[in-house]
């Protein structure tokens, strides 16, 4: 598996995310037929995996977590898995220090 940065192909999406959400950083990656949206805000970080042809596989989720967040599992993370759409919320270090 390989993540390819395709942010430049999604200028409108990135601009819209930055303008209408609390996101301060947005990147888009391709993982074959799965698209990965990585967005950061002051409060949290969200990884969104979407595949229009099939359900997102657990191996893809694990790979994205390892490559983009340096994590080996989804333990302690908020994961919403709706088959072809997976949203993972990672708290930022400042929100975990309470």
GROMACS .gro file of C-alpha atoms in nm:
model
   98
    1UNK     CA    1   0.000   0.000   0.000
    2UNK     CA    2   0.110   0.352  -0.073
    3UNK     CA    3  -0.032   0.693   0.013
    4UNK     CA    4  -0.005   0.947  -0.267
    5UNK     CA    5  -0.056   1.317  -0.190
    6UNK     CA    6  -0.326   1.440  -0.431
    7UNK     CA    7  -0.413   1.763  -0.247
    8UNK     CA    8  -0.353   1.976  -0.557
    9UNK     CA    9  -0.626   1.783  -0.741
   10UNK     CA   10  -0.879   1.878  -0.471
   11UNK     CA   11  -0.829   2.258  -0.452
   12UNK     CA   12  -1.201   2.331  -0.420
   13UNK     CA   13  -1.253   2.077  -0.141
   14UNK     CA   14  -0.949   2.201   0.052
   15UNK     CA   15  -1.053   2.566   0.015
   16UNK     CA   16  -1.407   2.486   0.128
   17UNK     CA   17  -1.285   2.290   0.431
   18UNK     CA   18  -1.052   2.570   0.537
   19UNK     CA   19  -1.322   2.836   0.489
   20UNK     CA   20  -1.620   2.662   0.650
   21UNK     CA   21  -1.471   2.451   0.931
   22UNK     CA   22  -1.227   2.500   1.217
   23UNK     CA   23  -0.960   2.317   1.016
   24UNK     CA   24  -0.623   2.486   0.986
   25UNK     CA   25  -0.458   2.210   0.778
   26UNK     CA   26  -0.609   1.987   0.510
   27UNK     CA   27  -0.438   1.724   0.295
   28UNK     CA   28  -0.590   1.470   0.057
   29UNK     CA   29  -0.427   1.134  -0.020
   30UNK     CA   30  -0.503   0.849  -0.254
   31UNK     CA   31  -0.472   0.492  -0.131
   32UNK     CA   32  -0.571   0.316  -0.451
   33UNK     CA   33  -0.951   0.345  -0.480
   34UNK     CA   34  -0.972   0.485  -0.125
   35UNK     CA   35  -0.948   0.860  -0.069
   36UNK     CA   36  -0.807   0.984   0.262
   37UNK     CA   37  -0.877   1.333   0.398
   38UNK     CA   38  -0.646   1.446   0.679
   39UNK     CA   39  -0.758   1.762   0.858
   40UNK     CA   40  -0.624   1.931   1.169
   41UNK     CA   41  -0.785   2.189   1.395
   42UNK     CA   42  -0.684   2.331   1.732
   43UNK     CA   43  -0.917   2.082   1.900
   44UNK     CA   44  -0.858   1.756   1.714
   45UNK     CA   45  -0.737   1.578   1.404
   46UNK     CA   46  -0.970   1.387   1.175
   47UNK     CA   47  -0.890   1.120   0.923
   48UNK     CA   48  -1.167   1.040   0.678
   49UNK     CA   49  -1.138   0.735   0.452
   50UNK     CA   50  -1.384   0.696   0.165
   51UNK     CA   51  -1.423   0.432  -0.102
   52UNK     CA   52  -1.702   0.460  -0.360
   53UNK     CA   53  -1.670   0.096  -0.474
   54UNK     CA   54  -1.650  -0.113  -0.155
   55UNK     CA   55  -1.618  -0.104   0.222
   56UNK     CA   56  -1.295   0.037   0.363
   57UNK     CA   57  -1.081  -0.255   0.484
   58UNK     CA   58  -0.932  -0.275   0.833
   59UNK     CA   59  -0.584  -0.311   0.677
   60UNK     CA   60  -0.633   0.029   0.508
   61UNK     CA   61  -0.740   0.189   0.837
   62UNK     CA   62  -0.436   0.042   1.015
   63UNK     CA   63  -0.202   0.155   0.736
   64UNK     CA   64  -0.333   0.513   0.735
   65UNK     CA   65  -0.310   0.536   1.115
   66UNK     CA   66   0.049   0.414   1.109
   67UNK     CA   67   0.161   0.633   0.817
   68UNK     CA   68  -0.015   0.958   0.905
   69UNK     CA   69  -0.049   0.945   1.284
   70UNK     CA   70   0.221   0.699   1.392
   71UNK     CA   71  -0.034   0.480   1.570
   72UNK     CA   72  -0.061   0.101   1.562
   73UNK     CA   73  -0.426   0.057   1.664
   74UNK     CA   74  -0.757   0.235   1.702
   75UNK     CA   75  -0.763   0.176   2.080
   76UNK     CA   76  -0.882   0.488   2.258
   77UNK     CA   77  -0.977   0.663   1.934
   78UNK     CA   78  -1.323   0.765   1.823
   79UNK     CA   79  -1.389   0.559   1.509
   80UNK     CA   80  -1.711   0.580   1.309
   81UNK     CA   81  -1.717   0.299   1.052
   82UNK     CA   82  -2.003   0.305   0.804
   83UNK     CA   83  -1.851   0.058   0.556
   84UNK     CA   84  -1.745   0.273   0.259
   85UNK     CA   85  -1.687   0.572   0.490
   86UNK     CA   86  -1.466   0.571   0.801
   87UNK     CA   87  -1.405   0.872   1.026
   88UNK     CA   88  -1.134   0.863   1.290
   89UNK     CA   89  -1.098   1.143   1.544
   90UNK     CA   90  -0.764   1.184   1.719
   91UNK     CA   91  -0.738   1.433   2.004
   92UNK     CA   92  -0.456   1.684   1.981
   93UNK     CA   93  -0.196   1.670   2.260
   94UNK     CA   94  -0.330   1.991   2.413
   95UNK     CA   95  -0.680   1.842   2.455
   96UNK     CA   96  -0.550   1.524   2.623
   97UNK     CA   97  -0.356   1.709   2.894
   98UNK     CA   98  -0.639   1.783   3.135
   0.00000   0.00000   0.00000
